[in-house]
CSV table of C-alpha atoms in Angstrom, one decimal:
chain,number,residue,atom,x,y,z
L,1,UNK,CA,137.5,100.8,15.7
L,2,UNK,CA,140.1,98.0,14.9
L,3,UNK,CA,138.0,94.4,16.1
L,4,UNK,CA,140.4,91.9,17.1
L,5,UNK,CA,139.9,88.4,17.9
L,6,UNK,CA,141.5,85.6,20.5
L,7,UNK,CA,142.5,82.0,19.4
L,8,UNK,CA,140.6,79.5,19.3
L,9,UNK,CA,141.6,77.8,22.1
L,10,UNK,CA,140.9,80.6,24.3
L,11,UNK,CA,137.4,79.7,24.6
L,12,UNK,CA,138.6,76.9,26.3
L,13,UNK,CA,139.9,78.6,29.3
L,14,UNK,CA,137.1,78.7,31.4
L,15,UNK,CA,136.7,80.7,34.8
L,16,UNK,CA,137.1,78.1,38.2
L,17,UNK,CA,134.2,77.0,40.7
L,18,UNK,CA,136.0,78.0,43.4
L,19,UNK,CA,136.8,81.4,42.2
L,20,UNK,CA,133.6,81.9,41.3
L,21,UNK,CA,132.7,81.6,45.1
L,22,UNK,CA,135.7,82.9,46.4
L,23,UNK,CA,134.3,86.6,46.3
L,24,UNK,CA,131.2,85.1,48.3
L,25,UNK,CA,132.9,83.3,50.6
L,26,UNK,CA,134.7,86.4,52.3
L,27,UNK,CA,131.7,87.8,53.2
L,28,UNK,CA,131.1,88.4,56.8
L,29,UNK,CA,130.1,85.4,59.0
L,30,UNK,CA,130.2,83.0,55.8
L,31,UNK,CA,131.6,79.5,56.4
L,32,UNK,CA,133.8,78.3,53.4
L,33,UNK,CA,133.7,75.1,52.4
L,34,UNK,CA,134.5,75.6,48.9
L,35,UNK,CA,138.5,76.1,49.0
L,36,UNK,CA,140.8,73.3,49.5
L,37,UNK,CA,143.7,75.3,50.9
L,38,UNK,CA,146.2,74.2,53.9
L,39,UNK,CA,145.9,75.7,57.0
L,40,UNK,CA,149.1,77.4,56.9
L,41,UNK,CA,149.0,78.0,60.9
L,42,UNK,CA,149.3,74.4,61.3
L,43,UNK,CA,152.9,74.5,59.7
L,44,UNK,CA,155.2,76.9,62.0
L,45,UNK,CA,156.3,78.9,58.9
L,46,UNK,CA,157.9,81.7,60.9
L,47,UNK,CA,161.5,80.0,60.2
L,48,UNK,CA,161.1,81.3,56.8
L,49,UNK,CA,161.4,85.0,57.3
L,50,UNK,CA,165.0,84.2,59.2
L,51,UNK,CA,166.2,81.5,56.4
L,52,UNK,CA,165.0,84.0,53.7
L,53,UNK,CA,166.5,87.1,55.3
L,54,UNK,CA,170.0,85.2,55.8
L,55,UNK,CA,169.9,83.9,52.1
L,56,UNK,CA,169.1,87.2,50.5
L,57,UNK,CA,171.9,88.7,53.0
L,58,UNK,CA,174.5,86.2,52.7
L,59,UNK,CA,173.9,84.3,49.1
L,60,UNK,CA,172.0,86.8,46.6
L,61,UNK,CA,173.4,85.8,43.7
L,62,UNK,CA,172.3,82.4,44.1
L,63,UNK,CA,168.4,82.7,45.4
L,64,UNK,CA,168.0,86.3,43.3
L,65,UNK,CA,169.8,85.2,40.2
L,66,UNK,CA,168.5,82.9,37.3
L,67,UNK,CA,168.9,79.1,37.4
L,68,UNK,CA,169.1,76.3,36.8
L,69,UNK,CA,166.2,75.3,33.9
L,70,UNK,CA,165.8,71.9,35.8
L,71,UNK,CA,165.7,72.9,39.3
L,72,UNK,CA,168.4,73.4,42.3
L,73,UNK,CA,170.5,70.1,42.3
L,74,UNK,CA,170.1,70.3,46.3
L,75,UNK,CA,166.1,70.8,45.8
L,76,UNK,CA,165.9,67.5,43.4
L,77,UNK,CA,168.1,65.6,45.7
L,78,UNK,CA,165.5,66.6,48.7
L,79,UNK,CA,162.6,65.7,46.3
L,80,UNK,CA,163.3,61.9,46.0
L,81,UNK,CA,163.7,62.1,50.1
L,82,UNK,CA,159.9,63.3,49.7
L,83,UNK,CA,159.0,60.9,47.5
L,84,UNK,CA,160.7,57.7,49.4
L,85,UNK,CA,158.6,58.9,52.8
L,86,UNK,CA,155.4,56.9,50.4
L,87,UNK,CA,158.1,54.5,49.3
L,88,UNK,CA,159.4,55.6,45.9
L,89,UNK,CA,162.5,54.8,44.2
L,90,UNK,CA,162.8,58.0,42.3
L,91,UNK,CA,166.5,59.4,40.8
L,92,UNK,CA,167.3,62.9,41.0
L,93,UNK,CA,168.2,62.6,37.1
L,94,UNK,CA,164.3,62.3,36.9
L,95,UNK,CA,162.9,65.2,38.8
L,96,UNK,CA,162.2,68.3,37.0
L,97,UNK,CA,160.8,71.3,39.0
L,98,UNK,CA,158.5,73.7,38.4
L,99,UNK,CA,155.8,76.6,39.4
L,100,UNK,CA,153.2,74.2,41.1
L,101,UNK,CA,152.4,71.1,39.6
L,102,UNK,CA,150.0,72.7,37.5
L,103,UNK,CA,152.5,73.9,35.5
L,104,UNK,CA,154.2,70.0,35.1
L,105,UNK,CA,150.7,69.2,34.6
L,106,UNK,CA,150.2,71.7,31.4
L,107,UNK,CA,153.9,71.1,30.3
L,108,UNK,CA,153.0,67.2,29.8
L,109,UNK,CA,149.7,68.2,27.9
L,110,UNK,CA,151.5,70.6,25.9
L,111,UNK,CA,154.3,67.7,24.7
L,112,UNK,CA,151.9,64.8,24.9
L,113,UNK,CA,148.5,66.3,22.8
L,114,UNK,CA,147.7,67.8,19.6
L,115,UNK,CA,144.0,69.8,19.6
L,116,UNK,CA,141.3,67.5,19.3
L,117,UNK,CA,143.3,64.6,21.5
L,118,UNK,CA,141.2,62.6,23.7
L,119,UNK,CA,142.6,62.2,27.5
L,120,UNK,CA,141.0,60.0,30.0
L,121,UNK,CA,140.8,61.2,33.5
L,122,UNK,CA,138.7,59.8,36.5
L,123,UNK,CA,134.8,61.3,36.5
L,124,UNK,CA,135.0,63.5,38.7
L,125,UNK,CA,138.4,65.1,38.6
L,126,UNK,CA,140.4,68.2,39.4
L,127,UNK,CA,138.9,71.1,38.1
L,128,UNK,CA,142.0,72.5,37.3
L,129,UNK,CA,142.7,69.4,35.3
L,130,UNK,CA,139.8,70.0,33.2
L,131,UNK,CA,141.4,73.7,32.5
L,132,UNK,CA,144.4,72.4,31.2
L,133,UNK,CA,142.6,70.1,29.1
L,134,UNK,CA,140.3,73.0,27.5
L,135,UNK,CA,143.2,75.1,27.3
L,136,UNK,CA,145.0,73.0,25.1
L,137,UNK,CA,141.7,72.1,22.9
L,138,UNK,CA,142.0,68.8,24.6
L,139,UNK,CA,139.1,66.1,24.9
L,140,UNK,CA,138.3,64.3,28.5
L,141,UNK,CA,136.6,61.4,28.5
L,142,UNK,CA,135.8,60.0,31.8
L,143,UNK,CA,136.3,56.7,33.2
L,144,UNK,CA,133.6,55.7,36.1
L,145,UNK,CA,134.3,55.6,39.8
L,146,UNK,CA,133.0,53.9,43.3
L,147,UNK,CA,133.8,53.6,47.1
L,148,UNK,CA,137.1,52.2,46.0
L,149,UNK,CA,138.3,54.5,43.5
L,150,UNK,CA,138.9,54.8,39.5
L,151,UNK,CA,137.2,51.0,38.1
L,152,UNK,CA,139.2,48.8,36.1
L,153,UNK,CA,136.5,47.6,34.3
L,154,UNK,CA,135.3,50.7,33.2
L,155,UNK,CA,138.9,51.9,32.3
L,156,UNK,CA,138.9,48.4,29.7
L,157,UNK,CA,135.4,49.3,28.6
L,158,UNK,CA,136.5,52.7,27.5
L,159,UNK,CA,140.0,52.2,26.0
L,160,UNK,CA,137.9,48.9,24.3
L,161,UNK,CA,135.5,51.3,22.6
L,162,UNK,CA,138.0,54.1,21.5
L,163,UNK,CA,140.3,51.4,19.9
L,164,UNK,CA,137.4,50.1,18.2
L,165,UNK,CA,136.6,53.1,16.4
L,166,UNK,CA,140.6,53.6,15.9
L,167,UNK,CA,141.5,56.0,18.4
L,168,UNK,CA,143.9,55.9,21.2
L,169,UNK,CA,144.0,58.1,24.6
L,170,UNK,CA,147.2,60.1,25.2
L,171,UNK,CA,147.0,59.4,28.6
L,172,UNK,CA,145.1,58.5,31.8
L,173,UNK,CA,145.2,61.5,34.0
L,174,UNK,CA,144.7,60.3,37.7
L,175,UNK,CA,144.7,61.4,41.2
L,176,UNK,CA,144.8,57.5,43.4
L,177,UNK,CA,145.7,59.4,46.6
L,178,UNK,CA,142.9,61.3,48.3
L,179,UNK,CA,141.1,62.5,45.4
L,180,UNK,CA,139.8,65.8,44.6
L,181,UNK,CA,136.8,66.2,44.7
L,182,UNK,CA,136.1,63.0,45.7
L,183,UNK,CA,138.4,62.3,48.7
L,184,UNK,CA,138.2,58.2,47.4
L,185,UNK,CA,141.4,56.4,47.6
L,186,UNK,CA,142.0,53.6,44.6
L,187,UNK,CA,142.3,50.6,46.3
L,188,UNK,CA,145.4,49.2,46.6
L,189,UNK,CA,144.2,45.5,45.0
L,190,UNK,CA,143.5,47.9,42.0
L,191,UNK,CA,146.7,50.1,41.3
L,192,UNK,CA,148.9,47.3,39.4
L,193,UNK,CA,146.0,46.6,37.5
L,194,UNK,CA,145.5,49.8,36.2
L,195,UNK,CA,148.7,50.1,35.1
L,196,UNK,CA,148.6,47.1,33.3
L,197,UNK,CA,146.0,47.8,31.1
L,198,UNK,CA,147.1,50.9,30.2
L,199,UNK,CA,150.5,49.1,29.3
L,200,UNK,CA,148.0,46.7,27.1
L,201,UNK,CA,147.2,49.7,25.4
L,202,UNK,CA,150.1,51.5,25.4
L,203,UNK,CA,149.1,54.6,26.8
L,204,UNK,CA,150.8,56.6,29.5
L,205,UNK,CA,149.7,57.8,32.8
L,206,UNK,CA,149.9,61.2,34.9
L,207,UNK,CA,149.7,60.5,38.5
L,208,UNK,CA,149.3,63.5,40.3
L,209,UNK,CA,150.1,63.0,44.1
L,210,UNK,CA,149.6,66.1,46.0
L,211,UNK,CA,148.1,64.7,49.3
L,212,UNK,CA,149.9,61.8,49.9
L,213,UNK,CA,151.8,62.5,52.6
L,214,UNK,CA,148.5,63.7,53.9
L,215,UNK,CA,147.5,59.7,55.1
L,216,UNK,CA,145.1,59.7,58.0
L,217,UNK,CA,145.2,55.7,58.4
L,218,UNK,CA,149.3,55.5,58.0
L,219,UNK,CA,148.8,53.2,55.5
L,220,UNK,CA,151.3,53.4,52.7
L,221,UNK,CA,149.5,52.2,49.5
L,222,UNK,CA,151.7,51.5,46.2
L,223,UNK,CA,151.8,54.3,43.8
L,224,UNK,CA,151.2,54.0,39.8
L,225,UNK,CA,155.0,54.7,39.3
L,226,UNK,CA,156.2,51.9,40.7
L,227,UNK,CA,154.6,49.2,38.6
L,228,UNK,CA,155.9,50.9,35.3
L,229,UNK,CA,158.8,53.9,35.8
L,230,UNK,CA,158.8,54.5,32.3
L,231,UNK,CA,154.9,54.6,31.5
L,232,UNK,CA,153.8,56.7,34.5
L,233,UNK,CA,154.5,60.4,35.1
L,234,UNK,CA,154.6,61.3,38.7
L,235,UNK,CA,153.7,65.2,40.0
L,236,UNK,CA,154.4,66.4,43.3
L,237,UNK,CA,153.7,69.6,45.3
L,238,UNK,CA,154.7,71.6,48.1
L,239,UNK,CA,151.8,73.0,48.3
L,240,UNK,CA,149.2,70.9,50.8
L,241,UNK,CA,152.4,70.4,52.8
L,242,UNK,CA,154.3,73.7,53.2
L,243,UNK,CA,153.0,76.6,51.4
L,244,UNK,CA,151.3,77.4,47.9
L,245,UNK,CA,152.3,80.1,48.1
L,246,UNK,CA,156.1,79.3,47.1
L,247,UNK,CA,154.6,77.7,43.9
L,248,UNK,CA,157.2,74.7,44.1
L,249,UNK,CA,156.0,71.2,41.7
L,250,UNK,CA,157.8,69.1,40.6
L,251,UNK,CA,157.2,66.2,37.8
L,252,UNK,CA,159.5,62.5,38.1
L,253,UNK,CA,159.3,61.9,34.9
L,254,UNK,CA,160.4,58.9,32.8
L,255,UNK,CA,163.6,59.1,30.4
L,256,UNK,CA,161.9,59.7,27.0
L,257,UNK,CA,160.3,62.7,28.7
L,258,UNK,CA,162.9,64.6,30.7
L,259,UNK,CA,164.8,66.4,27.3
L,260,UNK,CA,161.7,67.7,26.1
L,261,UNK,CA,160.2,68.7,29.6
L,262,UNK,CA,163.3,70.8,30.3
L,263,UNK,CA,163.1,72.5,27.5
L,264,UNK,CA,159.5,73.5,27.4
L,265,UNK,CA,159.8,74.6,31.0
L,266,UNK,CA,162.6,76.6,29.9
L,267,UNK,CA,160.5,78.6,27.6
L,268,UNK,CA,157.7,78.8,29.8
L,269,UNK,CA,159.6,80.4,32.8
L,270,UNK,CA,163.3,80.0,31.9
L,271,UNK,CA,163.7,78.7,35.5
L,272,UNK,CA,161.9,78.3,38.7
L,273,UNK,CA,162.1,80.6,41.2
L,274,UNK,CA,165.8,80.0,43.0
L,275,UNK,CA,164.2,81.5,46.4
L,276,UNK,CA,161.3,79.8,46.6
L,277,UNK,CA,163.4,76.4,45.5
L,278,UNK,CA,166.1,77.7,48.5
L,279,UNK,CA,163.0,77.6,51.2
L,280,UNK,CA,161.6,74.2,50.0
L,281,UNK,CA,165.4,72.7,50.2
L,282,UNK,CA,165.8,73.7,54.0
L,283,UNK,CA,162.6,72.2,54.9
L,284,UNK,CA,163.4,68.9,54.0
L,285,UNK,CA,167.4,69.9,55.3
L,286,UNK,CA,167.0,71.6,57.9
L,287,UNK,CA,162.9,71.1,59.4
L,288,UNK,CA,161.5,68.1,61.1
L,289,UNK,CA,159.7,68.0,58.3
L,290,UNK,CA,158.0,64.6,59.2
L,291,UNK,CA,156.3,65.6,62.2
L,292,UNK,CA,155.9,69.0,61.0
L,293,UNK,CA,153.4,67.1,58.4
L,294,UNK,CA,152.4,64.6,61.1
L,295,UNK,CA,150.8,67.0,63.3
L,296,UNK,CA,149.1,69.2,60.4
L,297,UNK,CA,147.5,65.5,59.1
L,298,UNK,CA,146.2,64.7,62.5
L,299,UNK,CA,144.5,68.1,62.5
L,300,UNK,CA,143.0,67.7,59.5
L,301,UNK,CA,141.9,64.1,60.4
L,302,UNK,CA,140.3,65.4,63.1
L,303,UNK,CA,138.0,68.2,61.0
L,304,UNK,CA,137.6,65.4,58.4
L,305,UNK,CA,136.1,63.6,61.7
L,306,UNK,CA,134.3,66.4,62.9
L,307,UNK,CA,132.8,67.1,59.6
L,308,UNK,CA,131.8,63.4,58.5
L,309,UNK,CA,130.2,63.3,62.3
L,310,UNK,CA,128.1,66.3,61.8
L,311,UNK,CA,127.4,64.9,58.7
L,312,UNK,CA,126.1,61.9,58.8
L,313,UNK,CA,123.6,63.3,61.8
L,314,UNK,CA,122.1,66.0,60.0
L,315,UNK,CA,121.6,64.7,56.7
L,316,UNK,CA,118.6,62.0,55.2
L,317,UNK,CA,119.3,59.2,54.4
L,318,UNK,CA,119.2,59.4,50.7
L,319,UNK,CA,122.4,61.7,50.9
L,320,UNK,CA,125.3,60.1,50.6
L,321,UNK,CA,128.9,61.0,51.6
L,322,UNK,CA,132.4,60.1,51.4
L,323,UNK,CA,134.5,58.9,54.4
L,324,UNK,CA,138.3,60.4,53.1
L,325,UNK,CA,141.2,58.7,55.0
L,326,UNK,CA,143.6,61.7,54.0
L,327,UNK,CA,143.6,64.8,52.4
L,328,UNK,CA,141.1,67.9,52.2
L,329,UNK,CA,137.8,66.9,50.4
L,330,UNK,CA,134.3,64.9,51.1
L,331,UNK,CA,132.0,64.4,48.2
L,332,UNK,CA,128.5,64.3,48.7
L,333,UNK,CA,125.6,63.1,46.1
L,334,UNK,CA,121.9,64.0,46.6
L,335,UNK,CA,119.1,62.5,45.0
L,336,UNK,CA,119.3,62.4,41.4
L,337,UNK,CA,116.7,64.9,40.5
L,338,UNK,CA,118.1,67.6,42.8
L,339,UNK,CA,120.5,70.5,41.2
L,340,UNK,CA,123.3,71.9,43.5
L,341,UNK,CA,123.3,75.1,41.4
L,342,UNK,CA,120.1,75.9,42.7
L,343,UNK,CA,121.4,74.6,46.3
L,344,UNK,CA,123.7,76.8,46.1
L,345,UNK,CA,121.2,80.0,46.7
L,346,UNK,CA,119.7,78.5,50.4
L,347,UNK,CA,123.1,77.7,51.0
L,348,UNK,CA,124.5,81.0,50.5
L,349,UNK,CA,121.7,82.6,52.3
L,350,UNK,CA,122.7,80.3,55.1
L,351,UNK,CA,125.9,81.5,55.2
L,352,UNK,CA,128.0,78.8,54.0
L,353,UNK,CA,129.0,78.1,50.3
L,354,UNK,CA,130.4,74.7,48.8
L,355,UNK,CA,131.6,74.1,45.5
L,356,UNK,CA,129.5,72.3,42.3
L,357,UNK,CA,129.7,68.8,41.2
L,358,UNK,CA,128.7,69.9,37.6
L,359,UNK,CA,132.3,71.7,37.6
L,360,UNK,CA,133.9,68.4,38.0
L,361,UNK,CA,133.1,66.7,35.0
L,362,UNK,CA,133.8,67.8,31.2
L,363,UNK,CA,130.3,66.4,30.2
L,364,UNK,CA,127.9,68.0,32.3
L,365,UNK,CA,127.8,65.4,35.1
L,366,UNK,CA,127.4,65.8,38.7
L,367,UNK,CA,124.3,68.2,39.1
L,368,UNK,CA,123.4,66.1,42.0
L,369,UNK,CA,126.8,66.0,43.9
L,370,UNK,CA,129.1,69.1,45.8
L,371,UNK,CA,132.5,69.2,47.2
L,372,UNK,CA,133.0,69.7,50.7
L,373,UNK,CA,136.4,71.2,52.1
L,374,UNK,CA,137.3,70.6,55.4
L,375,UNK,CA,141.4,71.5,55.6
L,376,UNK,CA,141.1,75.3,56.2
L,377,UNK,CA,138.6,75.5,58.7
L,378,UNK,CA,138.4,74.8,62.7
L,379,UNK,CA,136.1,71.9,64.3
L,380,UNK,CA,133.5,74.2,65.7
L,381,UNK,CA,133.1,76.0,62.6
L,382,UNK,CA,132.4,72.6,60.5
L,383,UNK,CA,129.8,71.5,62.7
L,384,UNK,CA,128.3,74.5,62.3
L,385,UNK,CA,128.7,74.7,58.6
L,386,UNK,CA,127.4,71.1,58.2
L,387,UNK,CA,124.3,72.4,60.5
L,388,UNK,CA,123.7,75.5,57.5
L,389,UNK,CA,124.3,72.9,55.0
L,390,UNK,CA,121.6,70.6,56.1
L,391,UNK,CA,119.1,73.7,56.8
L,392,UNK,CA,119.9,75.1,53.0
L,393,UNK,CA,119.2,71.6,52.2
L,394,UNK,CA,115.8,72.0,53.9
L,395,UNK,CA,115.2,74.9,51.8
L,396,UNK,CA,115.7,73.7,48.8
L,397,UNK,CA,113.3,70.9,49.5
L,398,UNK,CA,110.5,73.3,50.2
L,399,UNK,CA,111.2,75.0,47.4
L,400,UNK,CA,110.6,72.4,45.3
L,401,UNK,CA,107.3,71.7,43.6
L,402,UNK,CA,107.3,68.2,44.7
L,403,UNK,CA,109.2,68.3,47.8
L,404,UNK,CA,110.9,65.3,49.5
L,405,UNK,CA,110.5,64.7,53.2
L,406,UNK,CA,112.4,67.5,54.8
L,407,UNK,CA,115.6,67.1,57.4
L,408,UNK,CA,114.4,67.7,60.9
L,409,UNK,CA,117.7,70.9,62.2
L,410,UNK,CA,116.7,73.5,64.5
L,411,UNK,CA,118.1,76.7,64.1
């Protein structure tokens, strides 16, 4: 039998926590926490079976047909209306779109890094981040966080000790708006100065944005790419605020970029999907696409409340939690000798799964911390999912040779 053998960079494709739990979490009477999807329900989608039908009917050889490499001129044009809702300047001439910002996200790793690169990114970050990264042979170094988001400090610390030893970052990957996992927001006393030193050290940054239209406190903080245009990459998404499904990303990207990220787009999917561009147009033409995104935000503020309520009841005091004031996620950290893979077990046989801190972090980190989704699922059901939590918790104490004082839940 003929053997044959992958590349080398396959092995850094690795399989995602959430998938992992995804077969899990379908199971009868299992409360998900794991998944950070939209509730679709909360959107009113059903205008897109009448705009699709008409389009197909009336126009099929512009939403069936290939396009344009770049995107629909009307779609960019709507883009920069999105983006000026969070008060950003951004020119058509700038947007490229794509499949989900994922693919923007490998695109820009693909131009920016050879195998072997270093890339900083915020510890913890997007898992799917971190596949991107091992994909390309890529390596992520972390820069610390706290209660106010990615620390400047830190970020001078690290870019201090990698120019020391003669090596510079491609980038700084970073997600300042409602991070996942973490649901942390960078302060807003912090975002110029992160810029800034990255300038000092002539590096550029991704920001990747895909929640931040999803603002609980309606308070519009500055991005990244309006200190520096032309050092910070923007992505964007349709997908917390219409529909993944559609698979419509886009990347704002500065002028020494756009050339090349047309044309590696190009040969990634020649162009992106015309329909799918067509239904993401008329939302922002034709939907009252504000308060459509309004009233899905205050329902998610009100599971992140629910959650975070149950929450702080039910769990000891040496738990700790964040507080998000948008978006879909809550990180917790447990004591420092407890291991959420091993959590994991009680909490399944409680009936409610969550996804690994560990998976977070490129070096191992986070065996004491979880990510807690709250956007797909209804108040009741959180209060009762924090209730199993806190029991599996309880579990896992017991469990323990040297146990720490239990949590005090009823069944």
């Amino acid at each position: 039998m003929t053997t044959l053998s992958l590349a080398r960079r396959a092995a850094g494709f690795v399989p995602s926590p959430v998938r992992d739990v995804w077969e899990v979490s379908m199971q009868p009477g299992m409360i998900s926490l794991a998944g950070g999807n939209p509730d679709l329900s909360l959107m009113g989608l059903g205008w897109m079976a009448s705009v699709s039908a008409e389009t197909i009917q009336n126009q099929p050889g512009r939403v069936l047909q290939y396009g344009s490499g770049t995107g629909d001129s009307q779609l960019r044009a709507a883009i920069t209306e999105l983006m000026a809702a969070e008060s950003i300047d951004a020119d058509p001439e700038s947007i490229q779109v794509t499949s989900g910002s994922q693919m923007g996200l490998d695109l820009i790793v693909k131009l920016l890094c050879d195998p072997g690169d270093i890339v900083l990114a915020e510890g913890p970050t997007y898992v799917g981040a971190l596949g991107v990264f091992g994909g390309a042979g890529v390596q992520t170094r972390h820069v610390a966080m706290d209660a106010q988001g990615l620390i400047p400090e830190d970020l001078e610390r690290v870019l201090g000790e990698l120019a020391a030893v003669g090596t510079a970052p491609k980038f700084l990957y970073s997600i300042p708006n409602f991070h996942n996992p973490t649901g942390i927001t960078l302060a807003t006393e912090r975002r110029e100065r992160v810029v800034r030193i990255c300038a000092r050290f002539n590096i550029p940054i991704i920001e990747d944005n895909p929640y931040g239209l999803l603002n609980f406190d309606d308070h519009t903080r500055p991005a990244l790419v309006s200190f520096d245009p032309e050092r910070v990459i923007y992505l964007g998404s349709f997908s917390k605020i219409l529909a993944p499904g559609l698979r419509v990303g886009w990347v704002s990207a500065p002028h020494w970029l756009r050339r090349p990220l047309q044309l590696a787009a190009e040969s990634t999917t020649i162009c992106p999907s015309s329909l799918s561009q067509e239904l993401a147009s008329q939302f922002i033409a034709t939907r009252p696409w504000r308060k459509d995104i309004a009233a899905a935000t205050a329902a998610y503020r009100r599971r992140a409340n629910a959650l975070c309520r149950e929450l702080s009841t039910m769990l000891p005091q040496n738990v700790n939690f964040t507080l998000p004031v948008g978006g879909f996620f809550s990180w917790v950290t447990l004591p420092q000798d407890w291991d959420t893979a091993e959590l994991l077990e009680h909490a399944i046989a409680r009936q409610v799964v969550f996804v690994q801190g560990s998976s977070f972090y490129a070096d191992g980190q986070g065996t004491n911390q979880l990510r807690l989704a709250f956007s797909a699922v209804a108040e009741e059901q959180l209060a009762e999912g924090a209730r199993r939590l806190a029991n599996a918790m309880n579990d896992y104490a017991a469990s323990r040779v040297t146990a720490p004082a239990t949590l005090t839940v009823d069944d």
